[in-house]
GROMACS .gro file of C-alpha atoms in nm:
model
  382
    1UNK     CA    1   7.244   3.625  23.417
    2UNK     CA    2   7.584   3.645  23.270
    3UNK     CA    3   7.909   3.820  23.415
    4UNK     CA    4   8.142   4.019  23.177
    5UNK     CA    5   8.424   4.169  23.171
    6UNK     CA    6   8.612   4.336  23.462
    7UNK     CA    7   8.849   4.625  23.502
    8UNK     CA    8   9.147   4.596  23.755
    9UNK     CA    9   9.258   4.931  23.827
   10UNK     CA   10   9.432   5.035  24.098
   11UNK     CA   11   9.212   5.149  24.384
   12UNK     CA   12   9.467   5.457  24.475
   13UNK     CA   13   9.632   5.567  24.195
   14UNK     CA   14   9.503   5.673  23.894
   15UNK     CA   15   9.499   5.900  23.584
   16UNK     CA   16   9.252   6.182  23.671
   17UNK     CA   17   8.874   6.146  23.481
   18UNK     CA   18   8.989   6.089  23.131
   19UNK     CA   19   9.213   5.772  23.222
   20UNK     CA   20   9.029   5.444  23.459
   21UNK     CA   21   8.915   5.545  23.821
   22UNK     CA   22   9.025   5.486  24.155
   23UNK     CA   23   8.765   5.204  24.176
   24UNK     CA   24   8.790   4.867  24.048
   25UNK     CA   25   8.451   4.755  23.836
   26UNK     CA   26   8.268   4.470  23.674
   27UNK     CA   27   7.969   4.444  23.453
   28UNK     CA   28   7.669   4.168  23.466
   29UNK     CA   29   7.404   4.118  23.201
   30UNK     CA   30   7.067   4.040  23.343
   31UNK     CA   31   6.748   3.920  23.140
   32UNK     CA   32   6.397   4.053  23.120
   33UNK     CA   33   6.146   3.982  23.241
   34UNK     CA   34   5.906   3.677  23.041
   35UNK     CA   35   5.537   3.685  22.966
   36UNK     CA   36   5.443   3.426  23.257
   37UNK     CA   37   5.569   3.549  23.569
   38UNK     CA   38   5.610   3.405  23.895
   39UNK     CA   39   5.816   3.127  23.747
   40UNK     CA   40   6.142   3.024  23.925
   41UNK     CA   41   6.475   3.058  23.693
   42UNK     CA   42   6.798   2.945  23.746
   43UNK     CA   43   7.079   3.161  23.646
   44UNK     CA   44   7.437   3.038  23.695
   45UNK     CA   45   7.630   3.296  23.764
   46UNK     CA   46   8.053   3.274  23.674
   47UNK     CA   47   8.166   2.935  23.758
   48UNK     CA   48   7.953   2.927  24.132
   49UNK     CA   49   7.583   2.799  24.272
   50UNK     CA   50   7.274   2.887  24.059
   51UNK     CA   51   7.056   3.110  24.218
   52UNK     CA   52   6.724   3.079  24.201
   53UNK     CA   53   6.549   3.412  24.076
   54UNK     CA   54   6.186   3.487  24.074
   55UNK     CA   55   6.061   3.607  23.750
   56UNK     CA   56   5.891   3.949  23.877
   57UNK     CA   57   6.250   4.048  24.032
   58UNK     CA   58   6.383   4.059  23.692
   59UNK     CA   59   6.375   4.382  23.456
   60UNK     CA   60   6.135   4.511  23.192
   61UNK     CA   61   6.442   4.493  22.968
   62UNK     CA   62   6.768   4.301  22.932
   63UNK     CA   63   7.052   4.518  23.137
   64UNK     CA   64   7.427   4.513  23.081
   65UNK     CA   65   7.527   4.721  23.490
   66UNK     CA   66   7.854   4.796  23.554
   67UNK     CA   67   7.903   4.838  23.888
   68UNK     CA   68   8.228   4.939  24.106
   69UNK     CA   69   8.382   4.643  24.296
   70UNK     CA   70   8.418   4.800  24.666
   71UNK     CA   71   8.209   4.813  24.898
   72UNK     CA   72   7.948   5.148  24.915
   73UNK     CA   73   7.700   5.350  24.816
   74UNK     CA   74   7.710   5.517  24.462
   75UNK     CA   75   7.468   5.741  24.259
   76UNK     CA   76   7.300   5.546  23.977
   77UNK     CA   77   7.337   5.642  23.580
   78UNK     CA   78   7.083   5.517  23.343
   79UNK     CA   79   7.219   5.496  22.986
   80UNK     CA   80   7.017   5.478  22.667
   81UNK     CA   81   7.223   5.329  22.368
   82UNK     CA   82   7.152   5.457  22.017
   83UNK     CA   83   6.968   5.403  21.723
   84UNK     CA   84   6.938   4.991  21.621
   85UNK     CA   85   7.297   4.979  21.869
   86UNK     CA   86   7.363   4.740  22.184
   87UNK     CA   87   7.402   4.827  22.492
   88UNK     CA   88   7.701   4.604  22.504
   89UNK     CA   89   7.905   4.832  22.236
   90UNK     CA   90   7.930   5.087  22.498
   91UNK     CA   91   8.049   4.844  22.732
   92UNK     CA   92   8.422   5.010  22.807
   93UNK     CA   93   8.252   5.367  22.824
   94UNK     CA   94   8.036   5.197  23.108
   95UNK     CA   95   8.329   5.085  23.314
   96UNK     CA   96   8.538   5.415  23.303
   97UNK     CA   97   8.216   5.578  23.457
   98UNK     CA   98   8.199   5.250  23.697
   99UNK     CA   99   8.550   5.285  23.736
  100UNK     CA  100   8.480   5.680  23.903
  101UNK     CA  101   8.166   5.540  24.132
  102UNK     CA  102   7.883   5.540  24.006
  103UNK     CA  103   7.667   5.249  23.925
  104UNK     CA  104   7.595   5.246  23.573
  105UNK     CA  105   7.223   5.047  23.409
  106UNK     CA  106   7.267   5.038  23.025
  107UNK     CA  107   6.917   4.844  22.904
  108UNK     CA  108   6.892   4.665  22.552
  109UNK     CA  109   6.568   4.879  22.450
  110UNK     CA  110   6.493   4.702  22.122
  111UNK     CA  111   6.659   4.457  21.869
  112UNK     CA  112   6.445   4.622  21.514
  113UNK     CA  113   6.274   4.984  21.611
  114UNK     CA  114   6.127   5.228  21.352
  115UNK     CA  115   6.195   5.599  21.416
  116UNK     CA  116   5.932   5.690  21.697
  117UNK     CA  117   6.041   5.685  22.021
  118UNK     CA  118   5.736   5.697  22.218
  119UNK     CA  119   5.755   5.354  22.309
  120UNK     CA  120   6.127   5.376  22.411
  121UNK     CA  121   6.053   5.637  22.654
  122UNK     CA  122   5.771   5.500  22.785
  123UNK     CA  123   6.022   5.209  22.870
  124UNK     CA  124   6.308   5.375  22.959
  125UNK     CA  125   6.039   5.504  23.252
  126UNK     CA  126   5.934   5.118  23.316
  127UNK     CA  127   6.294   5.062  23.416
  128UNK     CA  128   6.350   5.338  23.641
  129UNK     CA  129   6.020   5.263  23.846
  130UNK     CA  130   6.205   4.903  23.839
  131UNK     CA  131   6.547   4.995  23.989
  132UNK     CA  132   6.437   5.123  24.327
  133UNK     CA  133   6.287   4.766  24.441
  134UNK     CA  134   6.424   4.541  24.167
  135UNK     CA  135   6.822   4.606  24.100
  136UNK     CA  136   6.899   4.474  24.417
  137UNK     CA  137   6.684   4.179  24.443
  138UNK     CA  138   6.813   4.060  24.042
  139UNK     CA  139   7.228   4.099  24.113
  140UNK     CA  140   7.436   3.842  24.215
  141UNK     CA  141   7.594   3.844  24.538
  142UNK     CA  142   7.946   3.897  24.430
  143UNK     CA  143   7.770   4.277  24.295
  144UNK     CA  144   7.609   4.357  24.621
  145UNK     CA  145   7.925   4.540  24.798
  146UNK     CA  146   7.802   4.861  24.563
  147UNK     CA  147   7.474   4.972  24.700
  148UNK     CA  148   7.252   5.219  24.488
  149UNK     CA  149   7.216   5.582  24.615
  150UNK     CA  150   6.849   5.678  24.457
  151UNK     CA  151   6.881   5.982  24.553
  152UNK     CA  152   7.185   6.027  24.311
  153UNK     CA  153   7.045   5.954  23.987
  154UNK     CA  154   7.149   6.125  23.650
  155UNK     CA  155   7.004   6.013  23.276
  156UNK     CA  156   7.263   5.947  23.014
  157UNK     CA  157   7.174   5.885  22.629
  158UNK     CA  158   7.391   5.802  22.312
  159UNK     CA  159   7.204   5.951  21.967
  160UNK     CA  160   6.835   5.864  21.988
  161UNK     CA  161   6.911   5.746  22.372
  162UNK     CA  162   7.028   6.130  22.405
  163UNK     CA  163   6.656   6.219  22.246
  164UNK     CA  164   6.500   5.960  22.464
  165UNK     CA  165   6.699   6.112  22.852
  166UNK     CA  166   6.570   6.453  22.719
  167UNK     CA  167   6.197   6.360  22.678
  168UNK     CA  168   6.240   6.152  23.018
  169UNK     CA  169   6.384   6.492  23.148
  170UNK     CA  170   6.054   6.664  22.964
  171UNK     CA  171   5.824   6.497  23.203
  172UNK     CA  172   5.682   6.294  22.853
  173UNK     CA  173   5.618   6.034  23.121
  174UNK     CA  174   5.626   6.044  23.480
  175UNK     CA  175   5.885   5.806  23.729
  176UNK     CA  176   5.883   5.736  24.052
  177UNK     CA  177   6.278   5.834  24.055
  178UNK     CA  178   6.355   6.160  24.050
  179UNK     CA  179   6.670   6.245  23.848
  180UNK     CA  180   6.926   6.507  23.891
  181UNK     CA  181   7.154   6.557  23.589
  182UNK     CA  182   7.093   6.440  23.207
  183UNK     CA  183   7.372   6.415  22.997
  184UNK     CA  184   7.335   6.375  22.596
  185UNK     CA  185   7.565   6.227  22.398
  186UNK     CA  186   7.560   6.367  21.993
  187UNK     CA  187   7.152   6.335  22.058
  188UNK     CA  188   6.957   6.363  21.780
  189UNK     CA  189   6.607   6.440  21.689
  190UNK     CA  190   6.547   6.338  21.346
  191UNK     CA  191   6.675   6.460  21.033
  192UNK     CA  192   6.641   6.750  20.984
  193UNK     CA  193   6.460   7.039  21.126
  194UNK     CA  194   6.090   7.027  21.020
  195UNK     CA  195   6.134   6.613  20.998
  196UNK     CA  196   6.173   6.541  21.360
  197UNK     CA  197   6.098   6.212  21.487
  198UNK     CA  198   5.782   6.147  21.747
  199UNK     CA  199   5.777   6.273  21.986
  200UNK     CA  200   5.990   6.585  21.841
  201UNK     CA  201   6.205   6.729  22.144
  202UNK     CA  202   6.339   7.045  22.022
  203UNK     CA  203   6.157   7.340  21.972
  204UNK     CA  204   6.421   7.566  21.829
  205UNK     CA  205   6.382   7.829  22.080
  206UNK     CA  206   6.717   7.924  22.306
  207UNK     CA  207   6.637   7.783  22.705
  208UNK     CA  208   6.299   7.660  22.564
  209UNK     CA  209   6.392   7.317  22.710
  210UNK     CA  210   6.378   7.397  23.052
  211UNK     CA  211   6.478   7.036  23.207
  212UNK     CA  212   6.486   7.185  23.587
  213UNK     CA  213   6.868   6.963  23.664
  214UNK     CA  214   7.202   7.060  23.497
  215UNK     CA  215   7.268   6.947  23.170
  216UNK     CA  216   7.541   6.813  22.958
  217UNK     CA  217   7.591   6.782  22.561
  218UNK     CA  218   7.901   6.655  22.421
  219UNK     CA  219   7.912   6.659  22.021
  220UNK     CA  220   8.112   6.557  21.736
  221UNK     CA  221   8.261   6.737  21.463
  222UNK     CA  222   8.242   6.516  21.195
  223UNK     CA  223   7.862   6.337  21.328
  224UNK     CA  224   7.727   6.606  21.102
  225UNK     CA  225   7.915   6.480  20.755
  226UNK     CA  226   7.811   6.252  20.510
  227UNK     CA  227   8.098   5.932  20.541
  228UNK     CA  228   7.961   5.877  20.175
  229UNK     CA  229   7.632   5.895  19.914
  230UNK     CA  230   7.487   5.643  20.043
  231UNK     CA  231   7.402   5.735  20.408
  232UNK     CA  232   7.294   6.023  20.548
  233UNK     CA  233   7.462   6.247  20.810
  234UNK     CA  234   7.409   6.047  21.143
  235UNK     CA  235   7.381   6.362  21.381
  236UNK     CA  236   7.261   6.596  21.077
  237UNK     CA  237   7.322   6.959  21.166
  238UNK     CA  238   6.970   7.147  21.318
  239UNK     CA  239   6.870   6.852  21.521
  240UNK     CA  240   7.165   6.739  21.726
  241UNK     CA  241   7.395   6.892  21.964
  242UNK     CA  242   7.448   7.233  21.878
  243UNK     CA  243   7.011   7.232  21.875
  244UNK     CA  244   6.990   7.054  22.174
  245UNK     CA  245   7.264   7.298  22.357
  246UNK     CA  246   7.091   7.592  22.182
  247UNK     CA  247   6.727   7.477  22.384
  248UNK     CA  248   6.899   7.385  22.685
  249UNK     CA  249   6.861   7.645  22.984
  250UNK     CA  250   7.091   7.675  23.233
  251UNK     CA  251   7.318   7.564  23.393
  252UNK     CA  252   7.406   7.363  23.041
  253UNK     CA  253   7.789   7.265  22.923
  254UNK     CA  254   7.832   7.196  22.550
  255UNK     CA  255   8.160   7.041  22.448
  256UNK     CA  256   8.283   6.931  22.139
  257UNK     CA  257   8.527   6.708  21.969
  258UNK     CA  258   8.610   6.830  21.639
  259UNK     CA  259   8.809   6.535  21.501
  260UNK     CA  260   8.551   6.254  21.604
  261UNK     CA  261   8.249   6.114  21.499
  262UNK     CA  262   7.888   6.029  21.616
  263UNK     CA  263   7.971   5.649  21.623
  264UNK     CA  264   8.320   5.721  21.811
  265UNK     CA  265   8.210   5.694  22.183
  266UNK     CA  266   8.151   5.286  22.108
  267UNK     CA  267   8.383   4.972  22.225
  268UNK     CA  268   8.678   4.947  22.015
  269UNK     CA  269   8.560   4.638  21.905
  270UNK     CA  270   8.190   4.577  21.810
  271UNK     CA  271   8.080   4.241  21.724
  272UNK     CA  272   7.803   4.118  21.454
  273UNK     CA  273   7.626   4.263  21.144
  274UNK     CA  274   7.520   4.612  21.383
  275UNK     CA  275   7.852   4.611  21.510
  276UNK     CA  276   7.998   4.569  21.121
  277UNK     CA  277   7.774   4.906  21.060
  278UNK     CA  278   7.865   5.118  21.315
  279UNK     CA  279   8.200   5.145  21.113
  280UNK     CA  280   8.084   5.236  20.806
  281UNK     CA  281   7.773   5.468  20.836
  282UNK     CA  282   7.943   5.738  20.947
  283UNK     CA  283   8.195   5.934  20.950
  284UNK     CA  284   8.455   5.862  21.226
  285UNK     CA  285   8.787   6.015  21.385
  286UNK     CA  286   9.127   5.803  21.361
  287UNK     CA  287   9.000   5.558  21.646
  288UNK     CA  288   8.773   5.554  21.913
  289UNK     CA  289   8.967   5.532  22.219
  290UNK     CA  290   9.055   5.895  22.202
  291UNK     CA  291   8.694   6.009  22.226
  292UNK     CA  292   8.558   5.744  22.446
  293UNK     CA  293   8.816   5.870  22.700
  294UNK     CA  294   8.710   6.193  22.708
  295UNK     CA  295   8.330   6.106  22.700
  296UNK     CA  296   8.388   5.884  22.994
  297UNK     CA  297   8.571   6.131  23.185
  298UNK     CA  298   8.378   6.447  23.114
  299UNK     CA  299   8.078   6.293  23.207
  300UNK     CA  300   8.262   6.171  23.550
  301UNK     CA  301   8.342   6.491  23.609
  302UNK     CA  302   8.002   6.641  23.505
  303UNK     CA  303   7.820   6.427  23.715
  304UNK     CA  304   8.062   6.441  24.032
  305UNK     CA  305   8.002   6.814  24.004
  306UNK     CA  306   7.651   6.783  23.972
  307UNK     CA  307   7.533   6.496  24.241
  308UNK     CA  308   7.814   6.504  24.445
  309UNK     CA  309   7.931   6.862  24.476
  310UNK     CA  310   8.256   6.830  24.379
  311UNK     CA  311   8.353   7.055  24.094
  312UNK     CA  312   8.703   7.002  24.101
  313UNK     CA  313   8.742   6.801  23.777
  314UNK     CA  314   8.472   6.971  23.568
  315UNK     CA  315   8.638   7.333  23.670
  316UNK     CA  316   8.953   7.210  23.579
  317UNK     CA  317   8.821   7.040  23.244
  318UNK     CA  318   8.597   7.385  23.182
  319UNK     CA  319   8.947   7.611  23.235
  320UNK     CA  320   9.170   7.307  23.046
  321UNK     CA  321   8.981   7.192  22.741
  322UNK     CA  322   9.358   7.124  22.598
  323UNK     CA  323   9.411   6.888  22.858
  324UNK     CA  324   9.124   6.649  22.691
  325UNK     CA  325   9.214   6.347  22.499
  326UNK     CA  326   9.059   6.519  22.182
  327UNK     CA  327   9.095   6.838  21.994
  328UNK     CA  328   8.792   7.026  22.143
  329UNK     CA  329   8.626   7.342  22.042
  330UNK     CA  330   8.627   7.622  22.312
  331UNK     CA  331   8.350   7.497  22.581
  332UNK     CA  332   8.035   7.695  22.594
  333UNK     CA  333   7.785   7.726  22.920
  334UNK     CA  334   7.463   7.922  23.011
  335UNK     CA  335   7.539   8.012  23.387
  336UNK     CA  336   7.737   7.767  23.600
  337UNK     CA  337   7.620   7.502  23.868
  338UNK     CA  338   7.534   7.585  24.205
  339UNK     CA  339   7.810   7.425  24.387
  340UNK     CA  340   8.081   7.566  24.133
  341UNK     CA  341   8.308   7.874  24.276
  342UNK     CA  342   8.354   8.170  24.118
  343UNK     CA  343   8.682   8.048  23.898
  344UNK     CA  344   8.835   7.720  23.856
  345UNK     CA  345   9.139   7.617  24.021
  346UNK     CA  346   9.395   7.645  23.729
  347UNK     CA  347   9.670   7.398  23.947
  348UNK     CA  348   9.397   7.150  23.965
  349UNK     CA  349   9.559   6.845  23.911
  350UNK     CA  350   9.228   6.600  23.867
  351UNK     CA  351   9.169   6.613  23.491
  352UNK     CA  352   9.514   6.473  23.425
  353UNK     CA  353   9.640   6.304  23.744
  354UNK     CA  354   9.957   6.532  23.750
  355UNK     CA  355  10.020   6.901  23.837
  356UNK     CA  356   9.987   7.082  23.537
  357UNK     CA  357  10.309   7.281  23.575
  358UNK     CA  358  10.504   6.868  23.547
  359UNK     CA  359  10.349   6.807  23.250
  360UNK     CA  360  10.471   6.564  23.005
  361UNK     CA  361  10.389   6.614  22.586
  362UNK     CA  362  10.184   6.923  22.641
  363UNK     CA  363  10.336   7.272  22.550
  364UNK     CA  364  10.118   7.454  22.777
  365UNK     CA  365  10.266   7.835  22.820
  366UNK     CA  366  10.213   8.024  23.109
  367UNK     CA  367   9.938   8.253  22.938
  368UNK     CA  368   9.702   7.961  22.778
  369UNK     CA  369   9.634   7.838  23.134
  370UNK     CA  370   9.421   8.094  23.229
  371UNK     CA  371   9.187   7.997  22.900
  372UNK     CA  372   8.802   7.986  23.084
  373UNK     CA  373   8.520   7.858  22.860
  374UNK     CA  374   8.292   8.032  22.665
  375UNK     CA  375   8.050   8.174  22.831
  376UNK     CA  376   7.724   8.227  22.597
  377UNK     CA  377   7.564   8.467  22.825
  378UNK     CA  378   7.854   8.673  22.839
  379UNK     CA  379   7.888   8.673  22.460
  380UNK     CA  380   7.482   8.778  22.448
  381UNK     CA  381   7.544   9.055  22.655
  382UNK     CA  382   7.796   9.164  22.476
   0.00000   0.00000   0.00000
């Protein structure tokens, strides 16, 4: 077991969803579980006492958690990295969502995988039927003021992990958690339409994906160009975002950042040969902060809407897309969530931190802040 790095923000002020929380938050690596169990293992854990951990407590996978520092209860996120990626690139996207209360498991699914991702699912499942007895029993003592909610739980996948959170969402195999939101990240599902991956997840029929929980998809602009000849698009247009919003049915938020890339939600700083990679496969925005931001914080806002009924951030973000970090195409939706009112709150001061009317480097006139998203029902009937 091995402690990372923490976060130290302020537990009362803060910069609304696309800036660090209200809560403070640390992560903790933990290992998987070995072929003979029931053996005792020691696992030091910062500069204190080993505790002695029994083999079975441990997961079916190594985990990097990031988990809030106070003392409560908070919904659980299960994130699924990308394609031949570690979970520990994503490691300052997990702490902004720790950093807004939630509880955040990001397992290492793989080291080498080929392109089916049967097996991935089928594990992604193993470590949700884990969680409920097992994430308690394997964290150190200094994590145990944050208690799981399991009754809160939302899916979250980067690429092939957004392919993977969709085919848990399918029902492709069964848990023993039940889930309530599943938020894709530039997923992909192969390359092309007609060379899907196993097992293929779109079917390239509008609301044909019928997941039964709200759904979010946030996309890149440029995850769709070549960076140069020699690699491929990494989200290649037909069988990413726009696809997966396009199957979606409702109620289903597509956002996208127009100036940012597929690889652009990573740490700023990603270590080793994979790490080396992620900068030069594809094609990327001016830096990754930017994006990461606004990842982190929509999907705060998404999922505060969705498990916690409060919409107040995600209206605000819907009716404010200019207020993002990123240059963002107009929003789209099919229908809205149950808990959201009839129009968002355009003095809402949550996706920034400050009223909107006192804002500082935005040139927002009194007409554009009335600008809803697009709805693509409304356009339909139309």
């Amino acid at each position: 077991m091995m402690m990372r790095s923490s976060r130290d923000d302020s537990s009362c002020a803060h910069g609304g969803v696309y800036e660090d929380g209200p809560y403070k938050a640390h992560t903790v690596s933990l290992e998987q579980q070995r072929s003979r169990c029931g053996s005792k293992h020691n696992h030091r854990v910062g500069g204190g006492a080993a505790a002695a951990t029994n083999e079975t407590d441990l997961p079916p996978k190594p985990l990097l958690i990031a988990v809030p520092k106070a003392k409560g209860k908070y919904p659980v996120v299960q994130f699924q990295h990308g394609f031949t990626l570690q979970n520990h690139f994503y490691s300052q996207l997990l702490l902004h969502l720790a950093s807004h209360g939630f509880i955040v498991v990001a397992p290492q699914m793989y080291t080498i995988s080929g392109s089916d991702a049967t097996t991935e699912i089928e594990d992604a499942v193993a470590i949700l039927n884990w969680m409920p007895s097992g994430l308690e029993m394997a964290l150190p003592s200094s994590f145990l003021n944050a208690k799981p909610d399991f009754s809160k739980v939302a899916l979250v996948g980067h690429s092939r992990g957004g392919k993977v959170v969709f085919g848990l969402a399918l029902g492709l195999r069964n848990s023993i958690l039940q889930y309530s939101a599943v938020v894709g990240l530039d997923p992909v599902d192969g390359n092309a339409k007609g060379i899907q991956t196993q097992p293929p997840i779109l079917r390239f029929s509008q609301h044909s994906l019928n997941l039964g929980v709200p759904t979010l998809i946030v996309g890149s602009g440029l995850g769709s160009l070549k960076r140069n000849y020699l690699f491929p698009p990494c989200a290649p247009e037909g069988v990413s975002h726009q696809a997966f919003f396009f199957d979606s049915s409702a109620p289903a938020f597509h956002f996208v950042a127009k100036e940012y890339g597929h690889m652009d939600f990573l740490d700023d700083d990603c270590k080793g040969a994979q790490g080396k990679l992620s900068y030069c496969v594809c094609k990327n925005g001016p830096s990754r902060s930017p994006m990461r931001r606004f990842a982190g914080g929509i999907i705060a806002a998404f999922l505060q809407a969705a498990l916690l009924n409060n919409t107040a951030s995600f209206d605000a973000a819907l009716a404010h897309p200019d207020l993002a970090p990123v240059l963002l195409e107009p929003p789209e939706s099919y229908g809205k969530l149950p808990q959201q009112s009839q129009s968002s709150s355009c003095t809402s001061d949550l996706v920034t931190g400050i009223p909107l009317n006192s804002l500082v480097g935005y040139n927002l006139q009194e007409t554009d802040t009335q600008a809803p998203c697009r709805s693509v029902n409304e356009d339909n009937e139309n």
